[in-house]
């Protein structure tokens, strides 16, 4: 046995000696003198040395590595290339000279080493010179420490860092795998998203009871966070901790009789002191970690409060932490332009803190276009003009999940738009799908797929164009074909066809949402389809018009298209009929391209899953196309009153269900769910509370019922009045006891609902007459908002009237796109649209707020609003259009109900 071990040892030693001898003249020369970030520099040099030992290189190879700071004298021709951070030069004067690598900084050295290893022909050639560096100065990815469902007793975003909730968070091998992916793709920032992370990461002397985790978990959190920041730093990656405002840890909130979240809460000295000290303790502990701030959503958005909170609480907290740690320099603070007036906040903040960045969503919570425009583009440009780094957030991707997406052409064009239209120089990429279910993908397989593995092409494409978006199309096709050929072990010709198929389907989901959708937000799961009423009457579902005005090419909605067609007006830009035909062509071309592909030699199962996703996109495109054509035909009935229009719509609607049935069959085998956010925020196509309506098999019966109800409506329809006659029962007023003085007034035409104005009700839905409205003082409401405290003996709904206007004089409607709490009382959807009009004022939609028996309170944000009455909680379970001034009705009744829900 000993002799055998000795032989094995000598054999291994001889191999190592031979390997060393073959590379003994290959030397990486460097010094640590003058190096600021020694860990990063050493990581780069070690990487270079390790990979050179692995590879077969020419003898007598010398590489000299340094930063620009270490070079006391450099020619201007070289020095001029080393002004920007992360840049580098590589050159050799002659074949006998050493290769010289100089980085502007340690990150530049790292990227120079990677460039040398990625293109190793430089190792064996004569004179050459290469200078390179990134176009986007911030290039980040994100991971959410969030879940598909709420934790018991908690609200949205409230997830303490615990092994029970996030076992993967403590997996060092997984972190190294992810960080290695990031450095391979030259990302330099990793954002960790969470509502209130501080109560999991720091202890406060003054608020010891605020800690949300036990001591053992706290120790684990310290260890893993320290490990993560250290390993990220080596790889040139900033860790940036994100948090929402104002969210309080549950132990703290319970101790002081507060809610963890309350959008319209007043900023108190207690809340401010706790938050400031939390941030200070975090910064003192992790001074090299940046912060990403969401001022809006969990606190009232645009206004002085968010400016005060940022400048009087958050920034002072950071400064306190820096002072406590004795750290020079300022860690980055990134301000999200989400539900806040970011330019105003930045104007107030820059005089007291310089290392500020801004961030805004690129296409909302979706990916829809590489031709952004309108008001949203103006906001981006205004933030870029401030002079700090402005970052594009490719956020959530609610219209792409759960399928694979890797269209390099679409992504490259999008990055160009970020530069050329939005004037941005930073990028922040969300996971391509299943953000709320990290680290897993939604694929239905025996062992859950990791997103970092499945979506390698997504991460690689964004990083490639964030580094340099100006690359030739033919060059890119060759690059990506080679990547696919290498990854799947397929011939280059097959790889090119697969790439072209991926490009084709890359247009389908963006076109569907931007031309037919309700919202760019994650309350819509467009891969599950849409109800017919959502296509023909989008305003009923809270249409988010920014989707059409800024996040799509100029074009028409379905309702506009039909109206212009009826009046024989010319069409403008991208039309619904055009897109309905284009998406089918994209799907057909993609299917044809993969039809003749040979078998892969590597990653076979993943290759087959790509093919499945391509077929899924083809079926999804077919389904939408048929349904949109049916919607166009159906809307013509609104103008012609000809039943023939409804009958012509029927074959297309039937075929849309046939295509959806095929889609359901394939997704049953392929996917666990469509959307990873499985909470009450999901509204379209069906309400998705408690993980309901998250799969195509749940939606298929809905679409079948919709079709059958429509058939029945056509058969029974005799006159147009059958559709439009809505005999609504008069709503009965319920009594509650107000705990503050409130003046009630009977609701009727001519009623004066304002205490300080003479304006009266001119139009009113009949069923509202007789309710007891609360008389409003408009000046007080505009300045302070309204806070109703009341006691009710039975469950009730309070009817709140919101004006259909974006003017800031009016209170903002509850919108889930900017306020995750906008449906906490069931208020997100307008229950009665076009319900009441006040003299000289915009039309009013009624939203209802539900309250259980007991002592309750309702806070309404600042701006003009109406409080129109109190009814039983069973009333107004389905929304409708009252159309009080005859502006046109909808055809919703043609599609009936599904299990009590009006379609």
PDB file of N, CA and C in Angstrom, residues 753-754 757 759-764 778 801-811 813 832-846 863-866 868 884-885 887:
ATOM      1  N   UNK A 753     -71.272  69.931  -1.981  1.00  0.00           N
ATOM      2  CA  UNK A 753     -70.429  69.000  -1.237  1.00  0.00           C
ATOM      3  C   UNK A 753     -69.200  69.658  -0.620  1.00  0.00           C
ATOM      4  N   UNK A 754     -68.961  70.932  -0.962  1.00  0.00           N
ATOM      5  CA  UNK A 754     -67.819  71.652  -0.411  1.00  0.00           C
ATOM      6  C   UNK A 754     -68.302  72.682   0.600  1.00  0.00           C
ATOM      7  N   UNK A 757     -66.862  76.173  -0.966  1.00  0.00           N
ATOM      8  CA  UNK A 757     -67.084  76.522  -2.372  1.00  0.00           C
ATOM      9  C   UNK A 757     -68.567  76.377  -2.701  1.00  0.00           C
ATOM     10  N   UNK A 759     -69.740  75.254  -5.616  1.00  0.00           N
ATOM     11  CA  UNK A 759     -69.954  74.298  -6.695  1.00  0.00           C
ATOM     12  C   UNK A 759     -70.931  73.213  -6.260  1.00  0.00           C
ATOM     13  N   UNK A 760     -71.790  72.791  -7.201  1.00  0.00           N
ATOM     14  CA  UNK A 760     -72.840  71.829  -6.870  1.00  0.00           C
ATOM     15  C   UNK A 760     -72.746  70.605  -7.777  1.00  0.00           C
ATOM     16  N   UNK A 761     -73.444  69.535  -7.384  1.00  0.00           N
ATOM     17  CA  UNK A 761     -73.519  68.313  -8.175  1.00  0.00           C
ATOM     18  C   UNK A 761     -74.413  68.555  -9.382  1.00  0.00           C
ATOM     19  N   UNK A 762     -73.895  68.277 -10.578  1.00  0.00           N
ATOM     20  CA  UNK A 762     -74.697  68.454 -11.801  1.00  0.00           C
ATOM     21  C   UNK A 762     -75.147  67.132 -12.403  1.00  0.00           C
ATOM     22  N   UNK A 763     -74.371  66.082 -12.237  1.00  0.00           N
ATOM     23  CA  UNK A 763     -74.720  64.756 -12.748  1.00  0.00           C
ATOM     24  C   UNK A 763     -74.453  63.741 -11.655  1.00  0.00           C
ATOM     25  N   UNK A 764     -75.362  62.760 -11.527  1.00  0.00           N
ATOM     26  CA  UNK A 764     -75.249  61.795 -10.438  1.00  0.00           C
ATOM     27  C   UNK A 764     -75.910  60.484 -10.846  1.00  0.00           C
ATOM     28  N   UNK A 778     -62.152  72.153   1.084  1.00  0.00           N
ATOM     29  CA  UNK A 778     -61.166  71.876   0.049  1.00  0.00           C
ATOM     30  C   UNK A 778     -59.777  72.393   0.402  1.00  0.00           C
ATOM     31  N   UNK A 801     -64.691  59.550  -3.882  1.00  0.00           N
ATOM     32  CA  UNK A 801     -64.712  59.993  -5.271  1.00  0.00           C
ATOM     33  C   UNK A 801     -63.408  60.659  -5.657  1.00  0.00           C
ATOM     34  N   UNK A 802     -62.724  60.090  -6.649  1.00  0.00           N
ATOM     35  CA  UNK A 802     -61.474  60.652  -7.173  1.00  0.00           C
ATOM     36  C   UNK A 802     -61.730  61.283  -8.537  1.00  0.00           C
ATOM     37  N   UNK A 803     -61.211  62.476  -8.736  1.00  0.00           N
ATOM     38  CA  UNK A 803     -61.395  63.176  -9.996  1.00  0.00           C
ATOM     39  C   UNK A 803     -60.483  62.585 -11.073  1.00  0.00           C
ATOM     40  N   UNK A 804     -61.033  62.483 -12.283  1.00  0.00           N
ATOM     41  CA  UNK A 804     -60.268  61.939 -13.410  1.00  0.00           C
ATOM     42  C   UNK A 804     -59.381  63.031 -14.000  1.00  0.00           C
ATOM     43  N   UNK A 805     -58.336  63.360 -13.275  1.00  0.00           N
ATOM     44  CA  UNK A 805     -57.399  64.379 -13.713  1.00  0.00           C
ATOM     45  C   UNK A 805     -56.066  64.145 -13.036  1.00  0.00           C
ATOM     46  N   UNK A 806     -54.980  64.405 -13.771  1.00  0.00           N
ATOM     47  CA  UNK A 806     -53.629  64.280 -13.205  1.00  0.00           C
ATOM     48  C   UNK A 806     -53.138  65.583 -12.590  1.00  0.00           C
ATOM     49  N   UNK A 807     -53.975  66.605 -12.634  1.00  0.00           N
ATOM     50  CA  UNK A 807     -53.588  67.878 -12.028  1.00  0.00           C
ATOM     51  C   UNK A 807     -53.312  67.670 -10.543  1.00  0.00           C
ATOM     52  N   UNK A 808     -52.231  68.251 -10.049  1.00  0.00           N
ATOM     53  CA  UNK A 808     -51.817  68.008  -8.672  1.00  0.00           C
ATOM     54  C   UNK A 808     -52.750  68.634  -7.642  1.00  0.00           C
ATOM     55  N   UNK A 809     -53.727  69.436  -8.099  1.00  0.00           N
ATOM     56  CA  UNK A 809     -54.700  69.979  -7.155  1.00  0.00           C
ATOM     57  C   UNK A 809     -55.625  68.871  -6.643  1.00  0.00           C
ATOM     58  N   UNK A 810     -55.709  67.761  -7.410  1.00  0.00           N
ATOM     59  CA  UNK A 810     -56.588  66.652  -7.037  1.00  0.00           C
ATOM     60  C   UNK A 810     -55.791  65.549  -6.341  1.00  0.00           C
ATOM     61  N   UNK A 811     -56.426  64.892  -5.387  1.00  0.00           N
ATOM     62  CA  UNK A 811     -55.771  63.771  -4.708  1.00  0.00           C
ATOM     63  C   UNK A 811     -55.496  62.661  -5.710  1.00  0.00           C
ATOM     64  N   UNK A 813     -55.292  59.046  -7.336  1.00  0.00           N
ATOM     65  CA  UNK A 813     -56.011  57.792  -7.173  1.00  0.00           C
ATOM     66  C   UNK A 813     -55.077  56.723  -6.604  1.00  0.00           C
ATOM     67  N   UNK A 832     -67.365  52.397  -9.424  1.00  0.00           N
ATOM     68  CA  UNK A 832     -68.327  53.040 -10.331  1.00  0.00           C
ATOM     69  C   UNK A 832     -67.559  54.104 -11.107  1.00  0.00           C
ATOM     70  N   UNK A 833     -67.426  53.881 -12.393  1.00  0.00           N
ATOM     71  CA  UNK A 833     -66.732  54.856 -13.228  1.00  0.00           C
ATOM     72  C   UNK A 833     -67.724  55.881 -13.747  1.00  0.00           C
ATOM     73  N   UNK A 834     -67.242  57.098 -13.929  1.00  0.00           N
ATOM     74  CA  UNK A 834     -68.099  58.179 -14.445  1.00  0.00           C
ATOM     75  C   UNK A 834     -69.388  58.267 -13.636  1.00  0.00           C
ATOM     76  N   UNK A 835     -69.242  58.394 -12.313  1.00  0.00           N
ATOM     77  CA  UNK A 835     -70.376  58.261 -11.392  1.00  0.00           C
ATOM     78  C   UNK A 835     -71.013  59.588 -11.033  1.00  0.00           C
ATOM     79  N   UNK A 836     -70.225  60.655 -11.011  1.00  0.00           N
ATOM     80  CA  UNK A 836     -70.738  61.935 -10.543  1.00  0.00           C
ATOM     81  C   UNK A 836     -69.903  63.049 -11.163  1.00  0.00           C
ATOM     82  N   UNK A 837     -70.571  64.173 -11.411  1.00  0.00           N
ATOM     83  CA  UNK A 837     -69.831  65.343 -11.890  1.00  0.00           C
ATOM     84  C   UNK A 837     -70.229  66.549 -11.051  1.00  0.00           C
ATOM     85  N   UNK A 838     -69.202  67.299 -10.641  1.00  0.00           N
ATOM     86  CA  UNK A 838     -69.393  68.551  -9.934  1.00  0.00           C
ATOM     87  C   UNK A 838     -69.227  69.685 -10.941  1.00  0.00           C
ATOM     88  N   UNK A 839     -70.006  70.709 -10.774  1.00  0.00           N
ATOM     89  CA  UNK A 839     -69.976  71.865 -11.673  1.00  0.00           C
ATOM     90  C   UNK A 839     -68.541  72.315 -11.965  1.00  0.00           C
ATOM     91  N   UNK A 840     -68.213  72.410 -13.264  1.00  0.00           N
ATOM     92  CA  UNK A 840     -66.918  72.889 -13.763  1.00  0.00           C
ATOM     93  C   UNK A 840     -65.740  71.965 -13.412  1.00  0.00           C
ATOM     94  N   UNK A 841     -66.021  70.772 -12.950  1.00  0.00           N
ATOM     95  CA  UNK A 841     -64.949  69.883 -12.481  1.00  0.00           C
ATOM     96  C   UNK A 841     -64.879  68.636 -13.366  1.00  0.00           C
ATOM     97  N   UNK A 842     -63.735  67.915 -13.338  1.00  0.00           N
ATOM     98  CA  UNK A 842     -63.621  66.672 -14.103  1.00  0.00           C
ATOM     99  C   UNK A 842     -64.591  65.610 -13.586  1.00  0.00           C
ATOM    100  N   UNK A 843     -64.814  64.596 -14.405  1.00  0.00           N
ATOM    101  CA  UNK A 843     -65.650  63.466 -14.003  1.00  0.00           C
ATOM    102  C   UNK A 843     -65.026  62.756 -12.809  1.00  0.00           C
ATOM    103  N   UNK A 844     -65.884  62.123 -12.014  1.00  0.00           N
ATOM    104  CA  UNK A 844     -65.447  61.455 -10.777  1.00  0.00           C
ATOM    105  C   UNK A 844     -65.703  59.954 -10.882  1.00  0.00           C
ATOM    106  N   UNK A 845     -64.682  59.170 -10.524  1.00  0.00           N
ATOM    107  CA  UNK A 845     -64.821  57.727 -10.337  1.00  0.00           C
ATOM    108  C   UNK A 845     -64.887  57.434  -8.850  1.00  0.00           C
ATOM    109  N   UNK A 846     -65.660  56.423  -8.484  1.00  0.00           N
ATOM    110  CA  UNK A 846     -65.806  56.057  -7.073  1.00  0.00           C
ATOM    111  C   UNK A 846     -65.008  54.801  -6.767  1.00  0.00           C
ATOM    112  N   UNK A 863     -55.083  66.764  -1.547  1.00  0.00           N
ATOM    113  CA  UNK A 863     -55.671  67.043  -2.847  1.00  0.00           C
ATOM    114  C   UNK A 863     -57.179  66.901  -2.807  1.00  0.00           C
ATOM    115  N   UNK A 864     -57.857  67.524  -3.750  1.00  0.00           N
ATOM    116  CA  UNK A 864     -59.321  67.501  -3.754  1.00  0.00           C
ATOM    117  C   UNK A 864     -59.841  66.094  -3.987  1.00  0.00           C
ATOM    118  N   UNK A 865     -60.858  65.747  -3.206  1.00  0.00           N
ATOM    119  CA  UNK A 865     -61.433  64.420  -3.230  1.00  0.00           C
ATOM    120  C   UNK A 865     -62.844  64.530  -2.664  1.00  0.00           C
ATOM    121  N   UNK A 866     -63.687  63.527  -2.872  1.00  0.00           N
ATOM    122  CA  UNK A 866     -65.055  63.523  -2.343  1.00  0.00           C
ATOM    123  C   UNK A 866     -65.261  62.290  -1.468  1.00  0.00           C
ATOM    124  N   UNK A 868     -68.351  60.224  -0.416  1.00  0.00           N
ATOM    125  CA  UNK A 868     -69.707  60.230  -0.963  1.00  0.00           C
ATOM    126  C   UNK A 868     -70.694  59.361  -0.212  1.00  0.00           C
ATOM    127  N   UNK A 884     -72.737  58.909 -16.421  1.00  0.00           N
ATOM    128  CA  UNK A 884     -73.799  59.838 -16.055  1.00  0.00           C
ATOM    129  C   UNK A 884     -73.996  60.993 -17.035  1.00  0.00           C
ATOM    130  N   UNK A 885     -72.978  61.295 -17.847  1.00  0.00           N
ATOM    131  CA  UNK A 885     -73.212  62.362 -18.818  1.00  0.00           C
ATOM    132  C   UNK A 885     -73.126  61.851 -20.249  1.00  0.00           C
ATOM    133  N   UNK A 887     -71.263  59.802 -22.118  1.00  0.00           N
ATOM    134  CA  UNK A 887     -70.061  59.880 -22.934  1.00  0.00           C
ATOM    135  C   UNK A 887     -69.792  58.575 -23.684  1.00  0.00           C
TER     136      UNK A 887
END
